[in-house]
XYZ file of C-alpha atoms in Angstrom:
445
model
C -75.855 144.026 97.191
C -74.387 147.152 98.641
C -70.807 148.182 97.390
C -68.089 147.851 100.099
C -67.175 151.421 99.576
C -70.795 152.465 100.491
C -70.388 150.513 104.066
C -67.110 151.484 105.007
C -68.702 153.934 107.733
C -71.082 151.240 108.894
C -70.347 149.469 112.412
C -70.426 145.345 111.694
C -70.641 142.399 113.942
C -69.555 139.382 112.295
C -71.200 136.218 113.966
C -70.610 132.416 112.812
C -73.975 130.545 112.175
C -75.202 128.371 115.206
C -78.561 126.459 114.980
C -77.318 124.935 118.478
C -77.089 128.277 120.267
C -80.677 129.871 119.924
C -80.048 132.424 122.716
C -77.545 134.232 120.526
C -79.834 136.140 118.682
C -81.455 137.750 122.234
C -77.996 138.313 123.609
C -77.616 140.346 120.231
C -80.495 142.254 120.905
C -80.046 142.912 124.158
C -76.491 144.169 123.301
C -78.082 146.652 120.426
C -80.797 147.734 122.729
C -78.614 148.583 125.749
C -75.803 150.223 123.268
C -79.449 152.601 121.619
C -80.095 153.068 125.489
C -76.744 154.606 126.310
C -76.080 156.811 123.515
C -79.935 158.109 123.816
C -78.880 158.955 126.898
C -75.818 160.639 126.125
C -77.575 162.521 123.567
C -79.801 164.184 126.058
C -76.970 164.870 128.201
C -74.944 166.649 125.040
C -78.019 168.522 124.241
C -78.312 170.116 128.046
C -74.789 171.188 127.176
C -75.817 172.944 123.977
C -79.035 174.360 125.520
C -76.686 176.954 127.389
C -78.868 176.887 130.185
C -75.980 176.589 132.592
C -74.465 173.946 135.066
C -77.701 173.463 137.242
C -79.750 172.387 134.147
C -77.127 169.720 133.107
C -77.031 168.492 136.908
C -80.673 168.130 136.323
C -80.717 166.010 133.419
C -78.107 164.522 134.837
C -80.664 163.552 137.477
C -82.927 162.211 135.061
C -80.651 160.515 132.757
C -79.060 158.184 135.748
C -81.945 157.715 137.669
C -80.061 158.687 141.335
C -79.321 162.301 142.688
C -76.179 164.130 142.326
C -73.725 167.303 143.279
C -70.983 168.812 141.642
C -67.780 169.825 144.077
C -64.678 171.915 143.196
C -61.376 171.181 145.067
C -62.253 172.999 148.175
C -65.492 171.031 148.154
C -67.707 173.648 147.749
C -70.547 172.257 146.366
C -71.416 174.313 142.965
C -74.913 172.422 141.996
C -77.094 169.848 143.324
C -80.319 168.352 142.385
C -82.380 170.571 145.150
C -85.810 168.851 144.818
C -84.140 165.099 145.316
C -85.130 163.611 148.785
C -82.118 162.086 150.156
C -81.735 160.588 153.491
C -77.550 161.008 154.069
C -75.172 163.249 155.883
C -73.549 164.155 153.010
C -76.204 165.680 150.905
C -76.469 169.380 150.406
C -79.301 171.070 151.475
C -80.476 174.589 151.984
C -79.305 174.205 155.432
C -75.972 173.040 155.281
C -73.590 172.245 157.951
C -71.428 174.427 160.162
C -67.807 174.562 158.795
C -66.141 172.367 161.521
C -69.231 169.632 160.982
C -68.267 169.600 157.465
C -64.515 169.891 158.021
C -64.686 166.797 160.083
C -66.375 164.998 157.882
C -64.460 165.692 154.981
C -61.285 165.143 157.141
C -62.700 161.646 157.873
C -63.136 160.906 154.603
C -59.714 162.158 153.277
C -57.821 160.066 156.400
C -59.946 157.182 155.019
C -58.111 157.503 151.313
C -61.593 157.878 148.966
C -60.239 161.438 147.466
C -57.173 159.855 147.055
C -58.630 157.002 144.949
C -61.198 159.225 143.151
C -58.646 161.519 141.796
C -56.048 158.723 140.850
C -58.661 156.408 139.345
C -59.616 156.779 135.089
C -62.598 155.094 136.109
C -65.814 155.966 138.517
C -65.449 154.720 142.060
C -68.189 153.083 144.157
C -67.903 153.540 147.700
C -69.520 152.809 151.155
C -69.172 154.614 154.423
C -69.863 154.155 157.945
C -72.154 157.129 158.231
C -74.493 156.178 155.515
C -76.734 153.063 154.661
C -76.393 154.180 150.731
C -73.795 153.804 148.310
C -72.276 156.644 146.534
C -70.527 156.395 142.963
C -67.939 159.354 141.945
C -65.939 160.317 139.375
C -63.326 163.393 138.802
C -63.965 166.413 136.721
C -60.519 167.111 134.557
C -59.729 170.233 132.322
C -56.579 170.037 130.500
C -55.432 167.060 132.588
C -55.884 168.944 135.518
C -58.273 167.916 138.738
C -60.764 170.618 139.150
C -63.486 169.000 141.277
C -65.834 165.816 141.062
C -69.345 164.883 140.670
C -71.030 162.572 143.448
C -74.148 160.041 143.159
C -76.224 158.655 145.638
C -77.684 155.519 145.208
C -80.797 156.584 146.396
C -83.444 155.700 144.137
C -82.444 152.817 141.742
C -79.346 150.482 142.274
C -76.318 151.135 140.178
C -75.922 149.905 136.802
C -72.881 149.394 134.892
C -74.105 151.629 132.422
C -73.766 154.160 135.096
C -70.456 154.227 135.061
C -69.968 155.041 131.572
C -72.730 157.923 131.862
C -70.955 159.494 134.502
C -67.694 159.466 132.979
C -69.357 160.916 130.039
C -71.281 163.276 132.300
C -67.884 164.486 133.696
C -66.573 165.806 130.423
C -69.936 167.653 129.609
C -69.574 169.244 132.827
C -66.006 170.213 132.437
C -66.831 171.455 129.405
C -69.826 173.861 130.529
C -67.512 174.881 133.590
C -64.629 175.913 130.730
C -67.542 177.603 128.760
C -68.799 179.705 131.786
C -65.286 180.161 133.255
C -66.123 178.879 136.507
C -62.595 177.624 136.845
C -61.271 181.242 137.378
C -64.200 182.370 139.557
C -64.858 179.598 141.693
C -61.069 177.964 142.151
C -59.054 181.107 142.513
C -59.984 184.551 143.408
C -58.016 188.015 142.577
C -55.728 187.931 145.388
C -54.534 184.230 144.653
C -53.712 185.312 140.878
C -51.792 188.477 142.306
C -49.723 186.552 144.798
C -48.868 183.320 142.474
C -47.540 186.289 139.809
C -45.375 187.626 142.490
C -43.862 184.101 143.753
C -43.491 183.042 139.567
C -42.077 186.215 139.428
C -44.667 187.029 136.463
C -44.605 190.570 137.543
C -41.558 192.456 138.854
C -41.821 195.964 138.101
C -42.416 197.938 141.171
C -44.942 200.302 139.457
C -46.972 197.275 138.057
C -46.522 195.809 141.593
C -47.701 198.789 143.535
C -50.769 199.674 140.928
C -52.269 196.065 141.545
C -51.735 195.985 144.915
C -53.673 199.532 145.157
C -56.323 198.004 142.999
C -56.536 195.145 145.624
C -56.540 197.318 148.247
C -53.281 195.587 149.728
C -51.235 198.959 150.154
C -53.968 200.202 152.740
C -52.015 198.704 156.090
C -48.535 199.544 156.396
C -46.851 195.812 157.636
C -47.529 192.663 156.297
C -45.789 189.284 157.148
C -46.382 186.053 155.943
C -47.538 182.710 157.540
C -47.008 179.235 155.655
C -48.331 176.221 156.939
C -47.479 172.955 156.492
C -49.782 169.636 157.054
C -49.119 166.632 157.981
C -48.421 163.778 155.358
C -52.163 162.436 155.305
C -53.331 165.989 154.211
C -50.638 166.578 151.692
C -52.627 166.182 149.029
C -54.092 169.049 146.406
C -57.475 168.153 147.074
C -57.450 168.457 151.009
C -54.673 171.769 151.256
C -57.754 173.549 148.811
C -60.127 172.563 151.711
C -57.921 173.481 154.362
C -57.186 176.944 152.690
C -60.957 177.416 152.760
C -61.534 176.785 156.597
C -58.187 179.017 157.318
C -60.042 181.798 155.291
C -62.974 181.492 157.531
C -61.627 181.178 160.460
C -59.132 183.913 160.559
C -61.213 186.178 158.134
C -59.118 186.526 155.051
C -59.057 185.768 151.396
C -55.287 186.711 151.133
C -53.934 182.563 150.803
C -52.421 180.085 148.210
C -51.703 176.756 147.929
C -48.332 176.712 146.491
C -45.867 173.848 146.345
C -47.926 171.754 148.745
C -48.335 174.048 151.672
C -50.826 177.005 152.657
C -49.379 180.721 152.886
C -51.439 183.621 154.192
C -50.679 187.124 153.599
C -51.685 189.043 157.185
C -51.413 192.965 157.265
C -51.705 195.380 160.228
C -51.340 199.262 160.943
C -49.210 198.218 163.804
C -46.076 196.125 163.602
C -46.603 194.298 166.930
C -50.027 193.673 165.982
C -49.825 191.655 162.770
C -50.014 188.348 163.973
C -50.854 188.070 167.648
C -54.130 187.717 167.255
C -54.568 185.775 164.156
C -51.879 183.477 165.522
C -53.648 182.627 168.534
C -56.956 181.706 166.469
C -54.657 179.379 164.339
C -53.021 177.626 167.678
C -55.776 175.128 168.403
C -56.572 174.671 164.606
C -52.659 173.709 163.867
C -52.390 171.550 166.900
C -55.756 169.501 166.150
C -54.331 168.964 162.813
C -50.650 168.183 163.499
C -49.637 171.494 161.419
C -46.953 173.722 161.721
C -46.101 177.399 160.461
C -43.338 179.425 159.589
C -43.534 183.073 160.246
C -41.698 185.871 157.662
C -40.729 189.011 159.404
C -42.670 192.252 158.789
C -42.182 193.844 155.639
C -43.650 196.871 154.056
C -43.446 196.513 150.563
C -44.947 193.468 148.285
C -42.148 193.827 145.924
C -40.602 191.823 148.652
C -43.334 189.068 148.761
C -40.644 186.139 147.200
C -38.000 187.360 149.986
C -39.964 187.029 152.734
C -42.095 184.147 151.259
C -38.590 182.136 151.254
C -38.049 183.215 155.115
C -41.147 181.522 155.991
C -40.291 178.298 154.205
C -36.755 178.635 155.887
C -38.346 179.111 159.441
C -40.806 176.222 159.128
C -37.877 173.552 157.600
C -35.506 174.455 160.298
C -37.738 174.929 163.222
C -39.320 171.806 162.302
C -35.804 169.715 162.188
C -35.105 172.143 165.805
C -38.098 172.297 167.650
C -40.617 169.463 166.578
C -42.414 169.953 169.505
C -43.437 173.854 168.599
C -46.138 174.947 166.374
C -45.024 178.149 165.126
C -41.589 179.205 163.837
C -40.295 183.149 163.625
C -37.811 183.073 161.124
C -36.406 186.103 163.413
C -35.844 183.118 165.945
C -34.148 181.154 163.156
C -32.215 183.756 161.145
C -28.583 182.622 162.554
C -29.245 179.267 162.012
C -30.295 179.927 158.019
C -26.654 181.824 158.275
C -25.060 178.967 159.517
C -26.952 176.600 156.768
C -25.341 179.124 154.350
C -21.720 179.021 155.926
C -21.666 175.221 156.266
C -21.988 174.668 152.527
C -18.454 175.765 152.192
C -16.668 175.769 155.759
C -16.325 173.598 158.583
C -19.042 175.352 161.220
C -17.206 174.295 164.294
C -14.210 176.038 163.536
C -16.380 179.316 164.043
C -16.802 178.253 167.876
C -15.135 179.282 170.699
C -12.707 176.582 171.766
C -13.388 177.481 175.530
C -16.900 175.197 175.307
C -15.366 172.402 174.039
C -12.985 172.794 177.220
C -16.280 173.190 179.555
C -18.094 169.929 177.603
C -14.686 167.847 178.205
C -14.713 169.190 181.817
C -18.536 167.867 182.388
C -17.748 164.574 180.671
C -14.681 164.054 182.921
C -16.258 164.957 186.461
C -19.967 164.459 185.386
C -20.977 168.091 185.804
C -23.330 169.883 184.089
C -22.041 173.106 183.513
C -21.956 173.792 179.952
C -26.200 173.415 180.149
C -26.235 175.978 183.316
C -23.857 178.506 181.102
C -26.116 177.876 178.084
C -29.321 178.931 180.227
C -27.424 181.346 181.765
C -26.727 183.076 178.358
C -30.599 182.408 177.327
C -30.994 184.990 180.463
C -28.686 187.516 178.856
C -26.374 186.925 181.939
C -28.997 187.595 184.341
C -28.001 185.937 187.621
C -31.413 186.139 189.285
C -33.550 185.026 186.304
C -31.158 181.908 185.868
C -31.358 180.875 189.558
C -35.410 181.101 188.898
C -35.101 179.058 186.070
C -33.141 176.198 188.098
C -35.327 177.104 191.126
C -32.053 177.242 193.288
C -30.899 180.077 195.512
C -29.317 183.292 194.101
C -25.656 182.649 195.529
C -25.736 179.339 194.371
C -26.037 180.300 190.617
C -23.507 182.856 191.168
C -21.277 180.157 192.762
C -21.644 177.803 189.383
C -21.096 180.826 187.240
C -17.879 181.772 189.018
C -16.838 178.431 189.004
C -17.108 178.107 184.974
C -15.481 181.504 184.791
C -12.317 179.903 186.812
C -12.574 176.492 184.429
C -12.519 178.535 181.510
C -10.318 181.628 182.435
C -12.843 184.043 181.379
C -15.100 187.027 181.963
C -19.163 186.524 181.531
C -19.379 189.955 182.055
C -17.338 190.559 178.895
C -20.121 190.993 175.791
C -18.140 189.519 173.264
C -17.398 186.749 175.199
C -21.124 186.057 175.956
C -21.939 186.647 172.200
C -19.057 184.067 170.958
C -20.444 181.642 173.211
C -23.848 182.099 172.613
C -23.107 181.687 168.916
C -20.979 178.902 169.795
C -24.218 176.994 171.361
C -26.152 177.823 168.422
C -23.429 176.289 165.833
C -23.392 173.157 167.886
C -27.693 172.860 168.394
C -27.523 173.300 164.709
C -25.314 170.331 164.058
C -26.765 168.117 166.594
C -23.965 167.206 168.037
C -24.434 168.349 171.636
C -27.557 168.330 173.865
C -27.698 171.549 175.210
C -31.351 172.462 175.597
């Protein structure tokens, strides 16, 4: 009989003897056999990692172990490796002739809207999914490095029905692949490029010295064009998941032909550059317009700037334009900070003051007059000021004769006892309208 000290590292199962249960021995034999099988398959995966033959070799061994083909994807839905010799009749399977960017995007967006990626990246265990476009089932599990999701492995039920042990094996395979990605430094080379590192360092103030910023900008050829601006894009709620944002960034980059973009605080920020100040954004924004409209996104645009030392300032301006524009003009797609700077000023001033105190009091007299006599002179005045006091353009806006518009303007001047020819009066009234618009107390548009 062996001493207990010699047995302390052995696995034991204590079974009560029963003469009336002849199937128990067969059950235990099956359990031990299954355990040996799983451990043998895991050993093959470990050996594939230790062979130092790379990610593709590990995935090919994974194919042998699980009996079904698979692919590895990063957060941008780029396929890092797949079983090239597998025959799979499924539209999601990678091929030598991949689908077009927007075919892929539509498919990924449909999957994202269905919640499959949300389930996948939230689940601690592999998921098995059915899709309406495919007769085959898929099993997938997330890849993580230091508790951060970096991608996933998807296995298609092409050759054999998924077994219970496949779930455990896929989970183990994901840990093997994550180790390989760390070893090959794929995380940095596939998930973030040099531009992203630099722009993130600017935003997080990891580099602040002017000479260091200029040196790095020169290395990345970011100082070859004189003017820059930032476009920050906010997706709708459905797409506000890190998984889809990475893919959306990839699509937008290819749409406008750039790599100078980052995902930061659940938004996509793009650095645009041009030799001419007026040419920085127009072409790019026209390319983006349909894409943003189709996908229910909006974008905030910073003013032009010439030094990347000001990057964070202008990033905040693009964010503020997006925030104020969405609140004040939700029907628009693009919000230029230059159009919303005064509202930013009002927001800042409003933290300590009653903004209505800054309004020209005669405007409230006109609003009261309209309410009493059922007229709409405040709207006429607002449009007139928008056209910089040009009677002809204001008349064209209302589709009335110029003389009719002149009469309305004269009537407003009489009611308020002012002259709209006075620049200071016009400025005061325009500011007053902006204050009321910002406060949302009067419908003046």
